[in-house]
Coordinates of C-alpha atoms in Angstrom, one line a residue:
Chain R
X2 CA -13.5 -11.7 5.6
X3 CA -10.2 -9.8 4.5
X4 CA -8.0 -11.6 7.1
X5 CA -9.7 -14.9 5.9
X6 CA -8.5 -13.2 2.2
X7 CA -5.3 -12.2 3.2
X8 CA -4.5 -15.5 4.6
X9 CA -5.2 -17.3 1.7
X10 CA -4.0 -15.1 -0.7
X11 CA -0.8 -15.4 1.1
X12 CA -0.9 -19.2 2.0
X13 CA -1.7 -20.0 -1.6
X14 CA 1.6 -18.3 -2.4
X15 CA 3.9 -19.2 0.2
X16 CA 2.6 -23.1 0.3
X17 CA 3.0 -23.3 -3.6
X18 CA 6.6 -21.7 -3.4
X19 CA 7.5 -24.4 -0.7
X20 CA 6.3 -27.3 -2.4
X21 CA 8.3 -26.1 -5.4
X22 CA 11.7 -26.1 -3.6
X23 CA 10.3 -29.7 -2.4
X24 CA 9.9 -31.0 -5.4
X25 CA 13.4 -29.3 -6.6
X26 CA 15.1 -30.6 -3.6
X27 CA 13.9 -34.3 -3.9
X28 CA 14.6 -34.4 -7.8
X29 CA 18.5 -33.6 -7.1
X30 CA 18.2 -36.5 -4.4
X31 CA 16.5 -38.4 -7.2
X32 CA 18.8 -37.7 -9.6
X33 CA 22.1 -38.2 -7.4
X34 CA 20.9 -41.6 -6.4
X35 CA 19.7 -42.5 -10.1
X36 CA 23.4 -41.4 -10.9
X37 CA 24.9 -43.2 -7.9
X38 CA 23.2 -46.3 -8.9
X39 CA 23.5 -46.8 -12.6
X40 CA 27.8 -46.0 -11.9
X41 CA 27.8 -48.0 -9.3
X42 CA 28.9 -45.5 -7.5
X43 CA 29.1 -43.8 -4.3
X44 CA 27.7 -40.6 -4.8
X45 CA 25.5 -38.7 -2.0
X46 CA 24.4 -35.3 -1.2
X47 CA 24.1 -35.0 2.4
X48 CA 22.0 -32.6 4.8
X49 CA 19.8 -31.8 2.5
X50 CA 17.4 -31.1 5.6
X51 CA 19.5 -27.6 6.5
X52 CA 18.4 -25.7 2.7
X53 CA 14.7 -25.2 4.3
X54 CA 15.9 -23.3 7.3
X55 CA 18.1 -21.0 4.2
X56 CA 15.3 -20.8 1.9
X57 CA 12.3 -19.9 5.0
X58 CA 14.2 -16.5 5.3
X59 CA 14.9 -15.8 1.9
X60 CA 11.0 -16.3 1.3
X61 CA 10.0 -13.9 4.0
X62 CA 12.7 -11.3 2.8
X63 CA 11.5 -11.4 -1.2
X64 CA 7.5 -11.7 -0.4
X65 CA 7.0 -9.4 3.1
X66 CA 7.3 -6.1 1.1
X67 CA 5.4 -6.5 -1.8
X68 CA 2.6 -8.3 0.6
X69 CA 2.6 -6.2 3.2
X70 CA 1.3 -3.1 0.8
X71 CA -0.9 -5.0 -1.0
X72 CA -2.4 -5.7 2.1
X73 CA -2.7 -2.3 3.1
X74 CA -4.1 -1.6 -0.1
X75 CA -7.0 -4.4 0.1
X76 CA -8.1 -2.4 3.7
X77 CA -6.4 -4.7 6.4
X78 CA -4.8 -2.9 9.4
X79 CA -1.1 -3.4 10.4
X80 CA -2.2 -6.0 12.8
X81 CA -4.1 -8.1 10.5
X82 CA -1.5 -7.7 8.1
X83 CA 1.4 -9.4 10.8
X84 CA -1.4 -11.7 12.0
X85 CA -2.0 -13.4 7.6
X86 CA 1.7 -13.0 7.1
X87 CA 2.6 -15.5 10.6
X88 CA -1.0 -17.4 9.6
X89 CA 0.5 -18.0 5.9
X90 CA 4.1 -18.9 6.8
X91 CA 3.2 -21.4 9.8
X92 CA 1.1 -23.2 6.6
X93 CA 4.6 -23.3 4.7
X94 CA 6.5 -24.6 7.5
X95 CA 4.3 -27.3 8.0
X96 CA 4.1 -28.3 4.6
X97 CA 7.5 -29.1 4.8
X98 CA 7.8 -30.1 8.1
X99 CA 5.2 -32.7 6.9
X100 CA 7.7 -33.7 3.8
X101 CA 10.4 -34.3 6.0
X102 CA 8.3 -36.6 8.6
X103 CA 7.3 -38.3 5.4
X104 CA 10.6 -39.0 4.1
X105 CA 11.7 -39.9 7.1
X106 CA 9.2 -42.3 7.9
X107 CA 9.8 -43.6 4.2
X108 CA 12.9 -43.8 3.0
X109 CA 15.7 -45.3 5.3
X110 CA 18.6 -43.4 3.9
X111 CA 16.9 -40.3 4.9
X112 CA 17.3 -40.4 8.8
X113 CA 21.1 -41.0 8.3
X114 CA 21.8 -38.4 5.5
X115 CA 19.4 -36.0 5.1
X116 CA 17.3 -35.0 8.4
X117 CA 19.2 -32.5 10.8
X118 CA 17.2 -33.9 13.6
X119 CA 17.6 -37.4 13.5
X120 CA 21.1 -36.6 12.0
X121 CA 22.1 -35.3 15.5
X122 CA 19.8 -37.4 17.8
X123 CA 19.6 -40.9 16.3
X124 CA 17.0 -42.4 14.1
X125 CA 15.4 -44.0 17.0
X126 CA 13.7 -40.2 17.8
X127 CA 11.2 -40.9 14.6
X128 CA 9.3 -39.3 12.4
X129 CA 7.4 -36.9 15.1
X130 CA 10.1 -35.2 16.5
X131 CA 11.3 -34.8 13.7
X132 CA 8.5 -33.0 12.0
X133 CA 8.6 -30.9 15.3
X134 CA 12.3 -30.1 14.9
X135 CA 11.8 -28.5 11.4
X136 CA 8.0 -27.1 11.6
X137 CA 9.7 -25.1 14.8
X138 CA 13.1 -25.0 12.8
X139 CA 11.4 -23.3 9.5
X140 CA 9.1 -21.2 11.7
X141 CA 12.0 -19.7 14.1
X142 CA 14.2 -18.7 10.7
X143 CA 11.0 -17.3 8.7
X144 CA 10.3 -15.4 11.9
X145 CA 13.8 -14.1 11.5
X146 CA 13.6 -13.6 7.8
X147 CA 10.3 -11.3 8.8
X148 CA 12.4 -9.7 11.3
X149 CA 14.5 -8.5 8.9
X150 CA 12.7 -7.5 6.0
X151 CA 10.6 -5.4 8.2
X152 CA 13.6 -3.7 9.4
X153 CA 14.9 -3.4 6.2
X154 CA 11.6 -1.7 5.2
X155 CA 11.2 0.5 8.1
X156 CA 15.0 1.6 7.7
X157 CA 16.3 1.0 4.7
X158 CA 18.4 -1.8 3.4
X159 CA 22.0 -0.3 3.1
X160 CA 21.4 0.8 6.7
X161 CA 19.9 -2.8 7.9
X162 CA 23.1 -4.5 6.7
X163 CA 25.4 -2.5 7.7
X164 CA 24.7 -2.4 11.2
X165 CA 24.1 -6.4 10.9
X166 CA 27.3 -7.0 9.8
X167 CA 28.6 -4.7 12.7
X168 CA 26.8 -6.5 15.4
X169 CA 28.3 -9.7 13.6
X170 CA 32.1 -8.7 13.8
X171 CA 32.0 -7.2 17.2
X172 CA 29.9 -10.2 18.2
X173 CA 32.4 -12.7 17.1
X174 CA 35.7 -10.9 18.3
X175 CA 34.0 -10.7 21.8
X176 CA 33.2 -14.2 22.2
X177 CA 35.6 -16.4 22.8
X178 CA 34.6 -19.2 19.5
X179 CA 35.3 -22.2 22.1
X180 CA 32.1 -21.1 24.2
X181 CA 30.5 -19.9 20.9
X182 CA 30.7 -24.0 19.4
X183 CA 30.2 -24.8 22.9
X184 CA 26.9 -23.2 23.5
X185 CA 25.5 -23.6 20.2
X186 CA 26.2 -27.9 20.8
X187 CA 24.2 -26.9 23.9
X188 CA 20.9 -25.1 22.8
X189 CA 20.9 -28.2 19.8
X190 CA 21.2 -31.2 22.5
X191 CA 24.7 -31.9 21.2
X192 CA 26.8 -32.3 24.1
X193 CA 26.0 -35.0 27.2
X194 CA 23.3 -34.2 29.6
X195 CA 22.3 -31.4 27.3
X196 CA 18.0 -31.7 27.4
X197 CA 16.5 -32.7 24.3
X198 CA 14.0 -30.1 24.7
X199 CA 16.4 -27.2 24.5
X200 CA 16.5 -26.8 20.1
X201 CA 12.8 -26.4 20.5
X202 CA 12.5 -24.1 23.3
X203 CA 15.2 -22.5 21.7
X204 CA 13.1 -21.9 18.3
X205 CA 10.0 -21.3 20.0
X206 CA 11.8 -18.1 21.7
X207 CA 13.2 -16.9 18.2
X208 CA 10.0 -17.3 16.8
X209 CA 8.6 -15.0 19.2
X210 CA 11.2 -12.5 19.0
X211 CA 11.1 -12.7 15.4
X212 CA 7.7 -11.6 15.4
X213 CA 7.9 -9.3 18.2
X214 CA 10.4 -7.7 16.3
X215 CA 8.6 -7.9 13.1
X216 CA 5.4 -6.4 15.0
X217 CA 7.1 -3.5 16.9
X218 CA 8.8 -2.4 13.6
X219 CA 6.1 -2.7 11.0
X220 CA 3.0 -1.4 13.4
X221 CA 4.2 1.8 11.9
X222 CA 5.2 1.4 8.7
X223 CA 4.3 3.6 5.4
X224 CA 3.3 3.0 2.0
X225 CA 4.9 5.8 -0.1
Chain P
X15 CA -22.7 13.2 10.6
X16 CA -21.5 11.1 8.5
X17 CA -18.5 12.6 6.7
X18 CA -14.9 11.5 6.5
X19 CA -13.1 14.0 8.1
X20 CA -9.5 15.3 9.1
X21 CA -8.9 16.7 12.4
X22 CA -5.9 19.1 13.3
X23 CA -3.9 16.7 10.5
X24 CA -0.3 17.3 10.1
X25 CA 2.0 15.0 8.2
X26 CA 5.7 15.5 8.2
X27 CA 8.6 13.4 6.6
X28 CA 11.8 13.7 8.2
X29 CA 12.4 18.1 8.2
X30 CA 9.5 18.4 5.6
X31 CA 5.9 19.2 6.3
X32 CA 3.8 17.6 3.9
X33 CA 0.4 18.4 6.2
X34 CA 0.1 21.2 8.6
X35 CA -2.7 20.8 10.7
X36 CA -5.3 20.7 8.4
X37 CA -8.9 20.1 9.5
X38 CA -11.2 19.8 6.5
X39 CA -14.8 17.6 6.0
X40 CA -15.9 15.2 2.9
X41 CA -19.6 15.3 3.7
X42 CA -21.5 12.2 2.6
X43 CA -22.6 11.8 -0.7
X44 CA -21.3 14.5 -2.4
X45 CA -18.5 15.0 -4.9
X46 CA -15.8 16.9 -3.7
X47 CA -13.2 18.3 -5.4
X48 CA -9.6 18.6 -3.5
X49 CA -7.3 20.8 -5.6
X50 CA -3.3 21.8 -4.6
X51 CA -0.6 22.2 -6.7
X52 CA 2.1 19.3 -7.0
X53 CA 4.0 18.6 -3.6
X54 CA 0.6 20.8 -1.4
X55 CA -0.3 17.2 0.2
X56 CA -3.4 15.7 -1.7
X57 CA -1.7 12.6 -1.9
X58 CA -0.4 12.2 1.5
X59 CA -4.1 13.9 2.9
X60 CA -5.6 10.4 0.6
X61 CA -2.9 8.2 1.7
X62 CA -3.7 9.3 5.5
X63 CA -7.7 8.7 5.2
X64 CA -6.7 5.0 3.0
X65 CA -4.4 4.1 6.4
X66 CA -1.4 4.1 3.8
X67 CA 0.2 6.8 6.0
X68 CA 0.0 7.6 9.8
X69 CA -0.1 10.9 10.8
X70 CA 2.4 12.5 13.0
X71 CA -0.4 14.1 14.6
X72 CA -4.3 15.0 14.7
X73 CA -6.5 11.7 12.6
X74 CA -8.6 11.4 9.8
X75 CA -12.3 10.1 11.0
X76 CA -15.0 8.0 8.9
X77 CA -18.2 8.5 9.9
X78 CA -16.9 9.5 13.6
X79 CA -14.6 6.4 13.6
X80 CA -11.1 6.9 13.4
X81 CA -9.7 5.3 10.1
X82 CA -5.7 4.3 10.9
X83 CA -5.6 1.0 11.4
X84 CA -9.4 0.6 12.2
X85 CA -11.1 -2.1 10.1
X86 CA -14.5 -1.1 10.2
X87 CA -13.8 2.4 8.9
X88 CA -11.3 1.0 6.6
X89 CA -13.8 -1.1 5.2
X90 CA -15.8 2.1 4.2
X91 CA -13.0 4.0 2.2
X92 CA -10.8 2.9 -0.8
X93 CA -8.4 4.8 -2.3
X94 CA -6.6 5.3 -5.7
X95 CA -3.9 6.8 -6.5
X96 CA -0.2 6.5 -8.0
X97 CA 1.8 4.5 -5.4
X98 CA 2.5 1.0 -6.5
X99 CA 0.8 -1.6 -4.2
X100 CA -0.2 -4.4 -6.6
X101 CA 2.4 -6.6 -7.1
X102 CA 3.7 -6.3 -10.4
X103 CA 3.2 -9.5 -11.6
X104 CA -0.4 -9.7 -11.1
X105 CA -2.7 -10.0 -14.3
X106 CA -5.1 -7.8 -13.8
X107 CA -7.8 -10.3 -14.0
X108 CA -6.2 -12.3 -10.9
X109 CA -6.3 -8.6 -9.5
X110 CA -10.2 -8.6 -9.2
X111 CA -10.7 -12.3 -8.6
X112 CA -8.7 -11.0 -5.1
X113 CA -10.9 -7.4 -5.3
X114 CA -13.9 -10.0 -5.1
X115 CA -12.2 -12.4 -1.9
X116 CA -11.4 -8.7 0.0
X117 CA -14.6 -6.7 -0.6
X118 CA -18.1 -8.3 -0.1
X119 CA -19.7 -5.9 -2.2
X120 CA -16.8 -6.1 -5.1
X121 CA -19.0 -6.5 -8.6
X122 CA -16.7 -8.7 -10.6
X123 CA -19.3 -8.7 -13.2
X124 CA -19.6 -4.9 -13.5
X125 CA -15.9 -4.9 -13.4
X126 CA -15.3 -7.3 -16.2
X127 CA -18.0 -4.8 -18.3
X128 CA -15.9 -1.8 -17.4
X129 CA -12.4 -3.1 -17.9
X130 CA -14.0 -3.9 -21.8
X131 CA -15.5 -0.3 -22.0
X132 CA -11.6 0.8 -21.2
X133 CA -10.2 -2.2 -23.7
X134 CA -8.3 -3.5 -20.7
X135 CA -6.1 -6.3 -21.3
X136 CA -7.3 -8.4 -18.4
X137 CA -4.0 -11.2 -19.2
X138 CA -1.7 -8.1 -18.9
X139 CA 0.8 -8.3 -15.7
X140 CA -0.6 -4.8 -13.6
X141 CA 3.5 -3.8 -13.5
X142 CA 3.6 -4.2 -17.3
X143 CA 0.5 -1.9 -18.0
X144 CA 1.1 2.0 -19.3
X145 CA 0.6 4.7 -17.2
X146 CA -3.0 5.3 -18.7
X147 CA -3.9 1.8 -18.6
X148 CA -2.4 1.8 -14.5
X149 CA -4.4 4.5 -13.7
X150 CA -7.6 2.9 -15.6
X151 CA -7.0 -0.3 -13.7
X152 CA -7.6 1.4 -10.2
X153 CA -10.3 3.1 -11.7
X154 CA -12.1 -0.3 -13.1
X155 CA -11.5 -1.4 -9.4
X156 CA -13.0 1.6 -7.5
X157 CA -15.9 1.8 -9.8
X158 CA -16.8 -1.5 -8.8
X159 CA -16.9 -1.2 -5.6
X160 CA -19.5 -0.5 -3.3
X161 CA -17.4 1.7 -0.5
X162 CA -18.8 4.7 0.8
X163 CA -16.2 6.7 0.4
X164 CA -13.7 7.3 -2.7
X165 CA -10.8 8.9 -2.8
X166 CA -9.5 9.1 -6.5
X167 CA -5.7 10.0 -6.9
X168 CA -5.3 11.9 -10.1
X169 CA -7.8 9.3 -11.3
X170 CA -7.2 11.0 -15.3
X171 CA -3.1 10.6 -14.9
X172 CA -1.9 9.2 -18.2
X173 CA -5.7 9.0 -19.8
X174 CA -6.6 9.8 -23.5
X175 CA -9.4 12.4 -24.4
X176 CA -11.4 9.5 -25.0
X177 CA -11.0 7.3 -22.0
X178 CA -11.3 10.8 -19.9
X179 CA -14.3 11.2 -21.2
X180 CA -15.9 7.6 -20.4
X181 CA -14.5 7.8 -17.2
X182 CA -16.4 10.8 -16.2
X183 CA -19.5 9.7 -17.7
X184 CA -19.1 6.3 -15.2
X185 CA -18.4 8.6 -12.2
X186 CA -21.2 10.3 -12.5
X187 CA -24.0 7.1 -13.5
X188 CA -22.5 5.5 -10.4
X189 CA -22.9 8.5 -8.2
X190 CA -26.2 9.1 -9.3
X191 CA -27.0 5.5 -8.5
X192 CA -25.3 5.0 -5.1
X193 CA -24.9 8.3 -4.0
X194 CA -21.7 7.8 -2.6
X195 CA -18.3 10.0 -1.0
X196 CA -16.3 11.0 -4.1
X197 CA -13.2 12.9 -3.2
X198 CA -11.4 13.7 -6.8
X199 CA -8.2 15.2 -6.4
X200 CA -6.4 16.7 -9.3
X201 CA -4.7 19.7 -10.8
X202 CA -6.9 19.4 -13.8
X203 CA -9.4 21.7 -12.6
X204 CA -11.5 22.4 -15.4
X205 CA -12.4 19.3 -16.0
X206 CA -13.8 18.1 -12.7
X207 CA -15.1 22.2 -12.4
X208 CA -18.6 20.8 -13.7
X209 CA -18.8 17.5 -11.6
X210 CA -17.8 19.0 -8.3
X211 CA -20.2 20.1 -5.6
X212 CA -17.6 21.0 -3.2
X213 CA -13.9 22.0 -3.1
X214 CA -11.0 22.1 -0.6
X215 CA -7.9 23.6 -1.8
X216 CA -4.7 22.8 -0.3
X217 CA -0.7 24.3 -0.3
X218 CA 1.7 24.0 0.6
X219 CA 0.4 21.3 3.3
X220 CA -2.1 24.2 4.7
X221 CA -6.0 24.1 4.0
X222 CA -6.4 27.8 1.4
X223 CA -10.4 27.2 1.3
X224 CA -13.2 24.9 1.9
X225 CA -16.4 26.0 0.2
X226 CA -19.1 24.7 -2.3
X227 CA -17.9 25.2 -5.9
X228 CA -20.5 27.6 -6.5
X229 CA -19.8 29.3 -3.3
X230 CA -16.3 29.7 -5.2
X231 CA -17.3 30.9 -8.4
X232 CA -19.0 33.5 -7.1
X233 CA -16.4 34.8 -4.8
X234 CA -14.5 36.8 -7.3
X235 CA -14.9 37.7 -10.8
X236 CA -12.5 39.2 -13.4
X237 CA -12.8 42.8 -15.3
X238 CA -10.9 43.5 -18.2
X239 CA -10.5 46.8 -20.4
X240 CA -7.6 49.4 -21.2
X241 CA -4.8 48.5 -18.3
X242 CA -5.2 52.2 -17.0
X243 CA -9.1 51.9 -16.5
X244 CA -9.1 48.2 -14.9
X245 CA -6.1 49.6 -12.3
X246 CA -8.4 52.3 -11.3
X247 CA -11.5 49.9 -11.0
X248 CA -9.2 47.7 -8.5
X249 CA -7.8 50.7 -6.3
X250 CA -8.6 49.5 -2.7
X251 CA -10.1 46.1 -3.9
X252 CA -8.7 42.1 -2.9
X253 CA -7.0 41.8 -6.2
X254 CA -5.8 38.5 -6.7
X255 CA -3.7 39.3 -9.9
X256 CA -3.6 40.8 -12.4
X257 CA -2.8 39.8 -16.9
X258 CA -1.2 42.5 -18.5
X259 CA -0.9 42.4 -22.3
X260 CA -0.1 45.7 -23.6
X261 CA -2.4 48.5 -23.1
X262 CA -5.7 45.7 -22.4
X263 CA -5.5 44.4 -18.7
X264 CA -7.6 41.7 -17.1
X265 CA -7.6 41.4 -13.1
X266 CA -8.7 39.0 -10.9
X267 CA -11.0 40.6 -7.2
X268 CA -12.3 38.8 -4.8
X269 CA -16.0 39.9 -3.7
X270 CA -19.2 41.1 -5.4
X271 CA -18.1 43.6 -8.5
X272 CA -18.9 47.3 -7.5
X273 CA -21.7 48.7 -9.4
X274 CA -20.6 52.3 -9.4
X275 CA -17.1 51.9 -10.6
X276 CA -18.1 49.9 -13.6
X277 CA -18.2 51.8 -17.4
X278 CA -18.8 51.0 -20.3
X279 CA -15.4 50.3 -21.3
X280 CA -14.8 47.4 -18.7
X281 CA -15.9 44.1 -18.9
X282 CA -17.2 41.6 -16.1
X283 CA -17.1 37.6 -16.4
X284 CA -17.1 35.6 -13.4
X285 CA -13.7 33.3 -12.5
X286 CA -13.6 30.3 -13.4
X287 CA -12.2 27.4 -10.4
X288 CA -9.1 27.0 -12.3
X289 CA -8.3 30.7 -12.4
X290 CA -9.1 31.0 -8.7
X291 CA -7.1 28.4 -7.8
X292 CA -4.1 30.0 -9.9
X293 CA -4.7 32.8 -8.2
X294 CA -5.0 31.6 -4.7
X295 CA -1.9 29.4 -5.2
X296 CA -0.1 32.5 -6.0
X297 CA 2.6 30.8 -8.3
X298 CA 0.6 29.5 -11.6
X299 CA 0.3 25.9 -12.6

């Protein structure tokens, strides 16, 4: 009965703050091409498609906290707690994945503009992969968000960021940016003979080590 | 037995003990009282038993089950108290339309009642509510619950005379009608001296005494008289302390008062919990 609670108490939430950016998102669209049309003009706002793997993250970073001890405080374990929070954002990623198959199935513009996906691949991939590509897409970078706001609960923010950015610099003056650009075209299916099936593998693996991140750090974590 | 219980319970954050292997029982359907002074660990005891805290060693246990991260003995205990967990832009009445989806046997209709007894304002946002009125919330919610055991926080913090009152008067119709775990704990003694059937007293994270509150009442008393007579009435007796005001003394002994030492110039009272506490605490509230 609580998990059933949990999850809806926490679906309701995220699922009403995603349609919200939807609805934001497609009135700029709206507007721009209301604007673009009564000028005569050529106006366009492209890859529109990338703000929902920005905004995912940001979602899980402002609601885990705050959910997470009102969780505790309703009588759910750690456990049930991970298990709603996964439950509630997979809801939220399909939502929009299911906004972005129907656009894309819909409005002809939005293959060529707006979709990462079909962006990258062609508009002959369709609406299905597509919807795969960003239900996967949204999942792997809430999975990340979760990753991190658990860490920043468990260890403090300050702390979190710092050793973030650390990881980032030394990262980036190891790596030599050619092979950076080089494997990133690979795990997207970018470069020739690259498998189509790599961005989603590659997703499905952050997801999981999102959460199994998110899990390991927040099994023990304190209200106080 | 069904009790809720904490075993060998030590708590520490970072170099500071907050719990230090304290084993104490709640026996079922009492009232117990669980007095320390601020900092002794009442809080982080309750926020052990309400799986809000995991101990760095020994457990708490709900009816033999252990309660960190165990639904079916979470679903026996709930807990209030001063951390904020309720997102603070939750009205309060959207607060126990959720109470009612998370506990089966959450009485929204008893809660409505009692949130009108306290003149809640059930459009307020909970983060926007008073002290008082925070505390009353949790209180609105617990008393409309049907959990076996409850752990109540400093469940007066912030309350008027008035509201102190009412809430008492609830606690006990709603023990007398469910018969329920109440664990009360507080530094306002005196008040919960008459409700209390039990009481565990904690410092400095170390369990000081477990008995029944009579049990504790009658383990000391106080004499007073001339400072020179109650100093010879105490010579080789557990003196807890000792009031001097000018030449009139009044001291605090542990045990049964000793007949043949009394005179007529010396008075005997029994101690009240509050005193005992005082004195057992060593430092005065």
């Amino acid at each position: 009965m609580k998990l059933k609670a949990a999850i809806r108490y926490q679906a309701v939430e995220l699922v009403q703050c995603a349609a919200v950016f939807c609805l934001v998102i497609g009135a700029i669209v709206l507007v721009v091409g209301m604007f673009s049309i009564a000028n005569e003009a050529h106006f366009m706002v492209s890859a529109m498609g990338v703000l929902p793997y920005v905004f995912m993250p940001l979602l899980a970073l402002s609601v885990y906290a705050c959910d997470t001890g009102f969780l505790l405080r309703m009588g759910l374990t750690r456990s049930q707690v991970l298990a709603s929070t996964a439950a509630s954002f997979a809801a939220a990623c399909l939502l929009l994945a299911l906004v972005e198959a129907a656009c894309a199935a819909v409005i002809p513009q939005w293959a060529l503009n707006q979709s990462l996906f079909l962006m990258g691949h062609g508009p002959q991939n369709g609406p299905l992969l597509d919807f795969l590509f960003m239900f996967l897409g949204c999942a792997a970078a809430s999975a990340v968000g979760l990753a991190f706001a658990a860490l920043q609960m468990r260890f403090g923010t300050r702390r979190v960021v710092l050793i973030a950015l650390a990881v980032l610099i030394v990262t980036s003056n190891q790596l030599n940016p050619r092979a950076v650009s080089d494997g990133w075209a690979w795990l997207f299916a970018l470069t020739p003979g690259a498998s189509l099936a790599n961005p989603f593998v590659f997703f499905v693996a952050v997801t999981a080590l999102g959460l199994l991140v998110t899990w390991a750090v927040s099994r023990r974590y304190e209200v106080r | 037995m069904r009790e809720l219980r904490a075993e060998h319970l030590t708590k520490r954050f970072g170099k500071t003990t907050a719990l230090d292997d304290v084993t104490l029982s709640f026996e079922h359907g009492k009232i117990h009282a669980l007095l320390g002074r601020n900092g002794a660990g009442k809080t982080t005891l309750l926020g052990i038993a309400s799986n809000r805290l995991i101990p760095t060693s020994g457990q708490v246990l709900v009816d033999g089950e252990p309660v960190t991260d165990n639904p079916r003995a979470l679903a026996k205990v709930f807990c209030t108290g001063n951390v904020q967990m309720t997102p603070l832009s939750m009205c309060v009445d959207d607060l126990i339309r959720h109470m009612g989806r998370f506990y089966e046997g959450f009485d929204v209709k008893r809660a409505l009642r009692l949130a009108k007894m306290f003149e809640l304002n059930m459009k307020a946002k909970t983060g926007a509510l008073s002290t008082g009125y925070r505390s009353i919330c949790q209180l609105v919610m617990a008393l409309s619950l049907d959990v076996d055991y409850l752990l109540l926080d400093e469940p007066v913090l912030g309350l008027d005379a008035a509201h102190r009152d009412l809430f008492y008067r609830l606690l006990m119709e709603d023990y007398l009608e469910r018969g329920r775990t109440v664990v009360v704990a507080t530094h306002l003694i005196e008040e919960v001296a008459t409700l209390v059937e039990r009481v565990a007293i904690i410092d400095e994270g170390r369990l000081l005494m477990e008995a029944s509150a009579d049990e504790l009442r009658a383990s000391g008393y106080s004499v007073s008289g001339r400072a020179e007579d109650v100093r010879a009435y105490c010579e080789g007796l557990k003196v807890l302390g000792i009031d001097e005001l000018g030449s009139l003394a009044m001291a605090y002994v542990q045990g049964e008062p000793v007949r043949e030492r009394l005179t007529d110039r010396l008075d005997v009272a029994p101690m009240s919990l509050q005193k005992l506490f005082v004195e057992l605490t060593g430092k005065g509230e």
